[in-house]
PDB file of C-alpha atoms in Angstrom:
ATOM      1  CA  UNK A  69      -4.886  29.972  60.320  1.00 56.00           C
ATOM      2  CA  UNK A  70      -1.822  30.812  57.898  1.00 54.00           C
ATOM      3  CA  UNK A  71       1.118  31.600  60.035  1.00 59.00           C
ATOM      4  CA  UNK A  72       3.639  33.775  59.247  1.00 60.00           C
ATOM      5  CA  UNK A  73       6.195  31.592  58.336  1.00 65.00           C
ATOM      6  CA  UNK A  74       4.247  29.045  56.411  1.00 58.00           C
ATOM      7  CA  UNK A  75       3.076  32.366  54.186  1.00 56.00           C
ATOM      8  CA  UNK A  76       6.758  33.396  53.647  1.00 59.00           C
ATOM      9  CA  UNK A  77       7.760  29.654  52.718  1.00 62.00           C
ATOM     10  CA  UNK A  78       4.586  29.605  50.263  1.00 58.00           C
ATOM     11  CA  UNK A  79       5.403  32.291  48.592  1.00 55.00           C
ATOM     12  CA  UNK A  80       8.912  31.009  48.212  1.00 58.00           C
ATOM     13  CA  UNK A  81       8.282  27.464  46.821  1.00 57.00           C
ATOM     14  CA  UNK A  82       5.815  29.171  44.556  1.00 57.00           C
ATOM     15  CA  UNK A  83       8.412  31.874  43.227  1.00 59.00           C
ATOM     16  CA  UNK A  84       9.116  31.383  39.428  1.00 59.00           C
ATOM     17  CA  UNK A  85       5.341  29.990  38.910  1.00 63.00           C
ATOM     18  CA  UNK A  86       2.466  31.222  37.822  1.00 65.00           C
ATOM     19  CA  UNK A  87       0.814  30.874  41.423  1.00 63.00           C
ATOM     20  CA  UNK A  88       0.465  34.728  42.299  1.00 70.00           C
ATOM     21  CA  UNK A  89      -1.572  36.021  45.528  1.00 74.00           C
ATOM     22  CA  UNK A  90      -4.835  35.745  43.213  1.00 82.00           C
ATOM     23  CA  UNK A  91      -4.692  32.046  43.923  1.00 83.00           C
ATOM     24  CA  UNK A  92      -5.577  32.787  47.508  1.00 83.00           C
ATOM     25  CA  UNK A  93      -8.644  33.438  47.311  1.00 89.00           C
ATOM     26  CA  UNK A  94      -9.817  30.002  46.180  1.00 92.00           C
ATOM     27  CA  UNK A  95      -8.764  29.019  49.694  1.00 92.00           C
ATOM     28  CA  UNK A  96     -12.432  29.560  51.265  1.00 93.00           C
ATOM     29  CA  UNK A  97     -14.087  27.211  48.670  1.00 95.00           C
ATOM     30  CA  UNK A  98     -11.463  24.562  49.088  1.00 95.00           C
ATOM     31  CA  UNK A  99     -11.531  24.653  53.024  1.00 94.00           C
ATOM     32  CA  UNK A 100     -15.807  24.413  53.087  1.00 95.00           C
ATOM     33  CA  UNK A 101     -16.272  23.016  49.676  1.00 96.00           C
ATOM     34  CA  UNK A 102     -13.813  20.567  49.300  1.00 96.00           C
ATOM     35  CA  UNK A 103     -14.117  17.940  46.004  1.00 95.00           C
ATOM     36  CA  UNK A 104     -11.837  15.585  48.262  1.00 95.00           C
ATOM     37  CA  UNK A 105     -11.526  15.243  51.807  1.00 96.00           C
ATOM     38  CA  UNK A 106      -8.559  12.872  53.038  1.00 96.00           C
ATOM     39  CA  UNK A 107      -6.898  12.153  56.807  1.00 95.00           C
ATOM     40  CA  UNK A 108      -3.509  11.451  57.736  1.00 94.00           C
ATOM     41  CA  UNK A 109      -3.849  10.013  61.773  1.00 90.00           C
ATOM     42  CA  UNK A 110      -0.384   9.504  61.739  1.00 91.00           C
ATOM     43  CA  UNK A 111       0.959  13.081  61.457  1.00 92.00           C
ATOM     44  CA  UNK A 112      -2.377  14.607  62.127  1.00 93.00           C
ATOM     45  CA  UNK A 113      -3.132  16.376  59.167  1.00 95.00           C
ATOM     46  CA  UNK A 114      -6.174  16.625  56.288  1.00 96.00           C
ATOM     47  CA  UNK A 115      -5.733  16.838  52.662  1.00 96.00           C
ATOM     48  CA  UNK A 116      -8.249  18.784  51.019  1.00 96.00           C
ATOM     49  CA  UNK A 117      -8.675  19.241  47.257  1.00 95.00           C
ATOM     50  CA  UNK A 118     -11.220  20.701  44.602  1.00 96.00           C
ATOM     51  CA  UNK A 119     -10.756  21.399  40.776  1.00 95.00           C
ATOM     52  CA  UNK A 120     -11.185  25.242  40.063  1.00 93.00           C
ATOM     53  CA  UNK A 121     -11.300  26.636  36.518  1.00 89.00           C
ATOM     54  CA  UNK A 122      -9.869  23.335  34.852  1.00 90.00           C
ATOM     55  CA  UNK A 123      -7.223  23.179  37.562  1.00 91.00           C
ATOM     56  CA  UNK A 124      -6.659  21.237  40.567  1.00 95.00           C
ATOM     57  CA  UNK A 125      -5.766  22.806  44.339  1.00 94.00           C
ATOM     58  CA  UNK A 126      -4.151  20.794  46.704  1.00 92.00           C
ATOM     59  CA  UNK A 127      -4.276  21.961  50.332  1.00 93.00           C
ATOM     60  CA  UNK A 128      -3.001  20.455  53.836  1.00 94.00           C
ATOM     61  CA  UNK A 129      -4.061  21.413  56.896  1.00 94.00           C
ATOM     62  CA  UNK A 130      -2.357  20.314  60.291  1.00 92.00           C
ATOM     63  CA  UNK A 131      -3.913  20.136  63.702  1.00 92.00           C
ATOM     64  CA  UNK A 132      -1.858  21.081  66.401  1.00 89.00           C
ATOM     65  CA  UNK A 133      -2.928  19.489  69.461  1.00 88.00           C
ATOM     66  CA  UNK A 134      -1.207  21.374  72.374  1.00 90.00           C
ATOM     67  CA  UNK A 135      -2.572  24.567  71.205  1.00 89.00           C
ATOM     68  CA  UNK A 136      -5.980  22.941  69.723  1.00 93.00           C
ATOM     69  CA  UNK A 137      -4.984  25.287  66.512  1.00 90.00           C
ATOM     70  CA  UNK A 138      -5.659  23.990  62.739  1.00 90.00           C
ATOM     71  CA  UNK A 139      -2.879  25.867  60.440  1.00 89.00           C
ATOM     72  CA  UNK A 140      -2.466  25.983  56.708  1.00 89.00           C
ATOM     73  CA  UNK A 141       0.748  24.182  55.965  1.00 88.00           C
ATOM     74  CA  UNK A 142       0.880  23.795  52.040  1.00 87.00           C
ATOM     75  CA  UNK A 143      -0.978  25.057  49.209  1.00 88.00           C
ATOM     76  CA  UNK A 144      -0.448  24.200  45.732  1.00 87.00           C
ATOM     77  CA  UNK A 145      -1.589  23.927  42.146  1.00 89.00           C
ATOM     78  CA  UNK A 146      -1.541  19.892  40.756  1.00 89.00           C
ATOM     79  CA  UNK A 147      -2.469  17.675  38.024  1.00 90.00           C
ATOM     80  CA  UNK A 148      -5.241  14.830  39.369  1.00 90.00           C
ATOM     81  CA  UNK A 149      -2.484  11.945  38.094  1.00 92.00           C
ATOM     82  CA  UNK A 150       0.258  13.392  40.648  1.00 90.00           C
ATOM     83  CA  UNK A 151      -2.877  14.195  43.317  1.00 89.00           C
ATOM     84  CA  UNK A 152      -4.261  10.350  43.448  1.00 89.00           C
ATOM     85  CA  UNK A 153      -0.668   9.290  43.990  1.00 91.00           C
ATOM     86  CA  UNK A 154       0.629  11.021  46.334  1.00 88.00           C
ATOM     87  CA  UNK A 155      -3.156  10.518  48.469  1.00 90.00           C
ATOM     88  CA  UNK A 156      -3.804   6.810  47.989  1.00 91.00           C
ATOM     89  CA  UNK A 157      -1.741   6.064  51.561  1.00 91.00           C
ATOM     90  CA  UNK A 158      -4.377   8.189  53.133  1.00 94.00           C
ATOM     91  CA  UNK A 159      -7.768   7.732  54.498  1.00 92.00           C
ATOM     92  CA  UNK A 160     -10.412   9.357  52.353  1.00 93.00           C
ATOM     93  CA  UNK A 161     -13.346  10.582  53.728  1.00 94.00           C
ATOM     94  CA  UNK A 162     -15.233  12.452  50.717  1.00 92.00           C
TER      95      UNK A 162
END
C-alpha cells in the first residue's frame, strides 16, 4: 500500500531528478521479483532491490503491526556501491 503522504513526500525528494511517474511501474517486479531481499527486525521493515535496464531500484517496505498493514515507505534509483553499504547491517534473505 502507498499512502498518501508517503506518495506526496516521494515525489518531493525525487523533484529535480530524472525519477518521473514512469518509474512506478517497475514497482510490481521489484515487490514479487526482487534481485535482493533484506530484513530489518529492529524497525520492522524489508529492503527489496532488483537492477532494471542497467539501473538499480531500491525499495523499503514497513510492516505496521497494529493495523497488520505493509506500506511503501521509500523508493529510489541507486548505484550497487551505495546499495551494499547502506544494506550490510541488515539480514539478507535472497
Amino acid at each position: 500500500m502507498l499512502s498518501d503522504d508517503s506518495l506526496v513526500k516521494q515525489f518531493d525528494s525525487r523533484r529535480g531528478e530524472d525519477f518521473g511517474a514512469d518509474k512506478y511501474e517497475y514497482l510490481p517486479d521489484i515487490i514479487y521479483e526482487p534481485t535482493r531481499i533484506y530484513r530489518d527486525d529492529k524497525k520492522r521493515k524489508i529492503y527489496l532491490t532488483k537492477q532494471i535496464k542497467e539501473s538499480w531500484y531500491f525499495t523499503v517496505i514497513k510492516y505496521l503491526e497494529k493495523n497488520n498493514e505493509l506500506y511503501l515507505e521509500s523508493y529510489r534509483r541507486t548505484d550497487e556501491k551505495k546499495m551494499n553499504s547502506t544494506l550490510k547491517k541488515y539480514i539478507r534473505l535472497k
